[in-house]
Backbone as numpy.savetxt, mean C-alpha at the origin, in Angstrom:
# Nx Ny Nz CAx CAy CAz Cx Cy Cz
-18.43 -11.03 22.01 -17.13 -10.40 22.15 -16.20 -10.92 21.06
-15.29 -9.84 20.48 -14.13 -10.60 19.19 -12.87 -11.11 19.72
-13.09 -11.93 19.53 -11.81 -13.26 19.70 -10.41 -12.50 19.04
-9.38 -12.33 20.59 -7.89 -11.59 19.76 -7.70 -12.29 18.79
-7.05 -11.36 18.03 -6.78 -11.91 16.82 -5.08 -11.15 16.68
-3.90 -12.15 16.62 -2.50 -11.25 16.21 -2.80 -10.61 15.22
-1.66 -9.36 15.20 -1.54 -8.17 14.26 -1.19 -8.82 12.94
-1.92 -8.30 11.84 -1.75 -8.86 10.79 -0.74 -7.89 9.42
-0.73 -7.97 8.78 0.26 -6.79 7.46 0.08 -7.58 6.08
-0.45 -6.43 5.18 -0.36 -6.88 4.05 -0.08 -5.73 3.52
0.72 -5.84 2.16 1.45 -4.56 1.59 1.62 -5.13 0.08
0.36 -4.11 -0.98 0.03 -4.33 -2.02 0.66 -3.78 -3.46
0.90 -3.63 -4.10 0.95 -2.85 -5.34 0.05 -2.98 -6.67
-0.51 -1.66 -7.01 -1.72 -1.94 -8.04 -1.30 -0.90 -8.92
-2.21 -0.75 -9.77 -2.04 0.20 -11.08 -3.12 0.68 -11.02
-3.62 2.57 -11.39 -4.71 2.62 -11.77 -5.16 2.99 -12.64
-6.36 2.88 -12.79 -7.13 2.38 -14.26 -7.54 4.01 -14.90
-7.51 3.28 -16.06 -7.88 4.98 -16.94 -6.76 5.85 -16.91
-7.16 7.94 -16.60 -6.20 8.32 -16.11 -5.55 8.29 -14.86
-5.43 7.65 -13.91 -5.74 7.71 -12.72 -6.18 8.12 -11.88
-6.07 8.35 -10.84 -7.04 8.86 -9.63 -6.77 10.80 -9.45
-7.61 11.69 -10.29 -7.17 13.24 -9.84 -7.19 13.33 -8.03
-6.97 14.51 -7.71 -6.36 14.70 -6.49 -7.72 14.65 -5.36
-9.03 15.50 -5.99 -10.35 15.38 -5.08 -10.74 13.63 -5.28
-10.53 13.21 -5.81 -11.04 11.68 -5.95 -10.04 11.02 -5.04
-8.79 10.86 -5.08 -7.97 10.31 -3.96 -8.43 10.88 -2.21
-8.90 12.53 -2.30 -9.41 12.84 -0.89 -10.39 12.24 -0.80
-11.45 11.91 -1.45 -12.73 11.24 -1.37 -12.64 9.86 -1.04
-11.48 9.31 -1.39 -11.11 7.60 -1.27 -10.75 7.55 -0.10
-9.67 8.25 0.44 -8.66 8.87 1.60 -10.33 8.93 3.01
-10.56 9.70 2.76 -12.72 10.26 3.96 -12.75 8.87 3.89
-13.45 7.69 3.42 -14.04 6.72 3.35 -13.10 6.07 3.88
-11.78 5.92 3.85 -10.52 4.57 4.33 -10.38 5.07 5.76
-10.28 6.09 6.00 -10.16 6.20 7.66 -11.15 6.34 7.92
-12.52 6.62 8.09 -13.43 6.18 9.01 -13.69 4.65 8.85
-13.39 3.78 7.89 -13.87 2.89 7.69 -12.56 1.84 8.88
-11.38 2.38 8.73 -10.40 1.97 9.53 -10.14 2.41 10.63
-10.81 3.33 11.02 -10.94 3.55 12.83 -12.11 2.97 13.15
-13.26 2.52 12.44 -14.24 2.21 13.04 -13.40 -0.19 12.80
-12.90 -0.65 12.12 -12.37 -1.72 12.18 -10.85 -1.96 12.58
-10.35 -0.82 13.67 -9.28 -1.14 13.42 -7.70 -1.34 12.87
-7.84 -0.38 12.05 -7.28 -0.97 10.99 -5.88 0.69 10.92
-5.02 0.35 10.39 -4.05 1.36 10.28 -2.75 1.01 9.07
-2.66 2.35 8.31 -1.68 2.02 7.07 -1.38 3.06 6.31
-0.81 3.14 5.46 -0.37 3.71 4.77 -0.43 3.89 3.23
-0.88 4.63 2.14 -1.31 4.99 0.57 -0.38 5.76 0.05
0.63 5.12 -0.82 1.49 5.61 -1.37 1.12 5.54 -2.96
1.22 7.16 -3.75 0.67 7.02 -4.90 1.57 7.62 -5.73
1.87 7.09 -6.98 3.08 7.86 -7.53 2.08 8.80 -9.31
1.75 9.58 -9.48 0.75 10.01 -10.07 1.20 9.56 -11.99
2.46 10.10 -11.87 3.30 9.69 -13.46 3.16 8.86 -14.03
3.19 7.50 -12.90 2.98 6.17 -13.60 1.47 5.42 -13.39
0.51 6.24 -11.97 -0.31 5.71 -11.75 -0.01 4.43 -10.79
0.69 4.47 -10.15 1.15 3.27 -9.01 0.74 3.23 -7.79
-0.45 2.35 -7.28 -0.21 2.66 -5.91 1.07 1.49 -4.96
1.43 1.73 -3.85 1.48 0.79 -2.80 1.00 0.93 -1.74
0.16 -0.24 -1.29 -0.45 -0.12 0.01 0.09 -0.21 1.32
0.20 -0.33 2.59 0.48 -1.30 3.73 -1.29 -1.03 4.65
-1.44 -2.31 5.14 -2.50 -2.60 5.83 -2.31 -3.25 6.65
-2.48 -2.75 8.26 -2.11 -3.54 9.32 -3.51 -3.77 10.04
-3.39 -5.10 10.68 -4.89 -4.94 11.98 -5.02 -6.05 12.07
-6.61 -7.07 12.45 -6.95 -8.39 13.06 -6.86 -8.96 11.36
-6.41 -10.26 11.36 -6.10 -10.72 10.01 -7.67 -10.96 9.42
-8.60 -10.99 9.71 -9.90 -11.11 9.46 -10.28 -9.99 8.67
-10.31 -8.98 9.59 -10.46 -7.42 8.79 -9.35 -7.51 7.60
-8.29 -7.80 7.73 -7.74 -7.22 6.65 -7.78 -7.98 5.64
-7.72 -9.51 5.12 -8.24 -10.40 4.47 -9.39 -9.80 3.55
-10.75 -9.30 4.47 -11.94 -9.20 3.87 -12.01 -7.35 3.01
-10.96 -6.27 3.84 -10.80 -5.89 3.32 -9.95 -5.80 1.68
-8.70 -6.40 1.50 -8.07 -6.37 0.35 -8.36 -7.45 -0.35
-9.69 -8.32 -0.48 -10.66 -9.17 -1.01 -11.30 -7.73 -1.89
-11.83 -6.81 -0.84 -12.81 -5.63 -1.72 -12.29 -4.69 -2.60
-10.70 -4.41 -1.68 -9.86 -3.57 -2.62 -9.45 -4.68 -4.29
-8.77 -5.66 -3.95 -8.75 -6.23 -5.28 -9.51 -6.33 -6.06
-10.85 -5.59 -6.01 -12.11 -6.08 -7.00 -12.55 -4.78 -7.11
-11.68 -3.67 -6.71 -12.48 -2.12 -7.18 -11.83 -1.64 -8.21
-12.90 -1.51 -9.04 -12.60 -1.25 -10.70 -11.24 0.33 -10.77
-11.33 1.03 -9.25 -10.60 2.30 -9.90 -8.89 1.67 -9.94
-8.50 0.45 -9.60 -7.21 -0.04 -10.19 -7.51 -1.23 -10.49
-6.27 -1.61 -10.94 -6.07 -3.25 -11.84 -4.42 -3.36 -11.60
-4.25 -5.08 -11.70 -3.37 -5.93 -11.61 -2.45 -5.62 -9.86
-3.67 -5.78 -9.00 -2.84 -5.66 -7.58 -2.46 -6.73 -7.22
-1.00 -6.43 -6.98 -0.26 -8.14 -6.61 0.33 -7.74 -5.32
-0.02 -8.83 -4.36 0.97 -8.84 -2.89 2.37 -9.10 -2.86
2.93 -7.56 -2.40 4.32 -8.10 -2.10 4.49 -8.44 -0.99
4.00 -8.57 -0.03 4.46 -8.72 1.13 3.14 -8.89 2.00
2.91 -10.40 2.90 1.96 -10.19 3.80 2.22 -11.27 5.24
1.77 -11.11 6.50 2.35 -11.77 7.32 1.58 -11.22 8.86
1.51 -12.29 9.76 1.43 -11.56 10.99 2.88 -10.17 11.45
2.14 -9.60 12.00 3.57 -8.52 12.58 3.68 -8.30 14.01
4.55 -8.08 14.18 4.87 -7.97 15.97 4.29 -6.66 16.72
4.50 -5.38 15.60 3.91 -3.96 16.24 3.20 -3.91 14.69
2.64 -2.52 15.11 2.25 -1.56 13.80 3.43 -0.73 13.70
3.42 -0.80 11.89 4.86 0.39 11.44 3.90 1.62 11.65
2.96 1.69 11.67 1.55 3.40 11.28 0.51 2.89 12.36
1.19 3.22 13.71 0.00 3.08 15.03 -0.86 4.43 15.15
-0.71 5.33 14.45 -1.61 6.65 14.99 -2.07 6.82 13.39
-1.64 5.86 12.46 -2.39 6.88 11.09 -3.37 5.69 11.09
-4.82 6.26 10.85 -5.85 5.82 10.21 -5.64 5.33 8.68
-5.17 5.98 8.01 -4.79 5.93 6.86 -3.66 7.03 6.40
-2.38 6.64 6.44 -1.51 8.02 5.77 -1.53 8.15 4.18
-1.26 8.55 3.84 -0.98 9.41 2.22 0.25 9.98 2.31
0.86 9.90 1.33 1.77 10.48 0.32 2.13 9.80 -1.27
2.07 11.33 -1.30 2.19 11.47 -3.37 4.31 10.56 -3.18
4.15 9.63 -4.07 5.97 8.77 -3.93 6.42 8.68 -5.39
7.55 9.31 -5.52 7.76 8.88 -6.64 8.12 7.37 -7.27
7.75 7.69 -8.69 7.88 6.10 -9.03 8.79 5.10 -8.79
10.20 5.70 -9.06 11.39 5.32 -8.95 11.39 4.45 -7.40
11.08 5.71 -6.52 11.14 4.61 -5.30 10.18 3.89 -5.05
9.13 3.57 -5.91 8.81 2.46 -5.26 8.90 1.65 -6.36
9.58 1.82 -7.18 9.65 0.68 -8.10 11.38 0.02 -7.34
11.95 0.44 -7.04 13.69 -0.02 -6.40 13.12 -0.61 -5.30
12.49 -0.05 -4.24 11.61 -0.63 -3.46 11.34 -2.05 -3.57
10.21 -2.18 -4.38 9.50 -3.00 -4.23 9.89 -3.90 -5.46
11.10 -3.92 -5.73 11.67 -4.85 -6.77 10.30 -5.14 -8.30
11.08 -4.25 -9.17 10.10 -3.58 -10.23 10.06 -4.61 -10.99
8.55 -4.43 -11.53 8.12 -5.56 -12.86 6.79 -4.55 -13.86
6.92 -4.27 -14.72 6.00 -3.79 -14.63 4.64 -4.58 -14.95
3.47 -3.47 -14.44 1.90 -4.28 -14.26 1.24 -4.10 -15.56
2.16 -3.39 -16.82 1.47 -3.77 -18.16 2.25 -3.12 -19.00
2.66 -4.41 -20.45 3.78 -4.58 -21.15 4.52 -3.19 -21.09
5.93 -3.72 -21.30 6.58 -2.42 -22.31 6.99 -2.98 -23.10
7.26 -2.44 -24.09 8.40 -2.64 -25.43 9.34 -2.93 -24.75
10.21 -4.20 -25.34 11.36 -4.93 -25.21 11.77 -4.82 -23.69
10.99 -5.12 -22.46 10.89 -5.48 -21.41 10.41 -7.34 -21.70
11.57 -8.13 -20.89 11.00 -9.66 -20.73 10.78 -9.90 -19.21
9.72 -10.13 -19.12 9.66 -11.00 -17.51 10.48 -11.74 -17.37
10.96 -11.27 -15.76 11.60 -12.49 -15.79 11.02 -14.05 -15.24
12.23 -15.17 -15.26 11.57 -16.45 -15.11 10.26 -16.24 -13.48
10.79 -15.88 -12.97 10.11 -15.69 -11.57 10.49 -13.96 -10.84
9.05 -13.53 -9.97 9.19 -12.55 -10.15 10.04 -12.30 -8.92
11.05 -11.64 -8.67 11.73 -11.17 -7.19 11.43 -9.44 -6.74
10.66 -10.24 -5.30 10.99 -8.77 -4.22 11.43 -8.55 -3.66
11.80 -6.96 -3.66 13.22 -6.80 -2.70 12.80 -7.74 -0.94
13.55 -7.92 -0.17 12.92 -8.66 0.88 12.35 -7.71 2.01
11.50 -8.28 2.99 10.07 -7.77 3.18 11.16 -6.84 4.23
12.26 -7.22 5.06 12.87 -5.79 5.73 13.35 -4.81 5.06
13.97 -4.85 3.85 14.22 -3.59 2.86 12.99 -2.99 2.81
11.44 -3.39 2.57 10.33 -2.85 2.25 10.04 -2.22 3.41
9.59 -2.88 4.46 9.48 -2.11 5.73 10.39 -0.93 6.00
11.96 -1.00 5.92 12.70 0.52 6.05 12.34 1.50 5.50
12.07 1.35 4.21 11.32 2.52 3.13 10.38 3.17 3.50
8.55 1.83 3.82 8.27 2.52 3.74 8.13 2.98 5.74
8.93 2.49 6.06 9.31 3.51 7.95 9.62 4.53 7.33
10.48 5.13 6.27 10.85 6.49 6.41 9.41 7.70 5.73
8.04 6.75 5.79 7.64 8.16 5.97 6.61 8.09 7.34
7.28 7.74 8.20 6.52 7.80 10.13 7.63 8.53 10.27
8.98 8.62 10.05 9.80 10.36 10.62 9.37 11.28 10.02
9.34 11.98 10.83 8.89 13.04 11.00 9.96 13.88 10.39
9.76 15.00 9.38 10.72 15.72 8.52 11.33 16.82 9.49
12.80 17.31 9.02 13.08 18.12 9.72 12.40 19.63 9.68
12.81 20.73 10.33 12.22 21.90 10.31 13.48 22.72 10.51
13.48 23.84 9.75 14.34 25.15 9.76 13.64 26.07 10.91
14.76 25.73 11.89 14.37 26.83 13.33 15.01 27.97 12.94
């Protein structure tokens, strides 16, 4: 029997490699992350901004699973330079019914978001001394606003 384990959260940002990911290759990634996360558990959210090639992740579930998962994600060649902004036990799930959600985000917000650096040089961009993220409840509000549900023209 598996030993409870508290709810865990980790919430990533990566770059992807080449041109990035076309749209049947993200559905093909998308098939494989939810069965693989209803059969462990597991529930979150894939935010992809296509312009710049950005993803951000959130990954909630037993900290075991998710550990060993974003161990595998950090080492899959279709992105590079994924850095944690944010990881921690959590009290609920922000995405209790998505297996895995999707949405196409633009860059902008998740670069204001997630307090921007970029993941490879620009011209006359300096790092700064240390890197700052916006803090982990600004991140969580954001990405809560895509579990509402959009309005509808009755």
């Amino acid at each position: 029997m598996l030993a409870h384990q508290p709810l865990y959260r980790i919430i990533y940002h990566s770059l992807a490699t080449g041109a990035g990911l076309p749209p049947e290759e993200l559905a093909g990634l998308l098939r494989k992350a939810r069965a693989y996360n209803q059969h462990c558990r597991l529930t979150g959210l894939l935010l992809y901004a296509a312009d710049t090639k950005e993803f951000v992740q959130v990954l909630e579930g037993p900290r075991d699973e998710i550990n060993a998962l974003y161990e595998r994600i950090a080492r899959d060649p279709r992105h590079k330079h994924a850095f944690v902004l944010h990881e921690g036990e959590a009290a609920s799930r922000m995405f209790p019914d998505w297996r895995m959600g999707f949405a196409l985000a633009a860059a902008q917000d998740l670069r204001t978001t997630t307090g921007y650096f970029p993941l490879v040089p620009e011209p006359g961009y300096a790092l700064p001394p240390g890197l700052v993220v916006h803090a982990p409840e600004q991140l969580r509000r954001f990405l809560a606003d895509f579990t509402t549900p959009l309005a509808t023209d009755e």
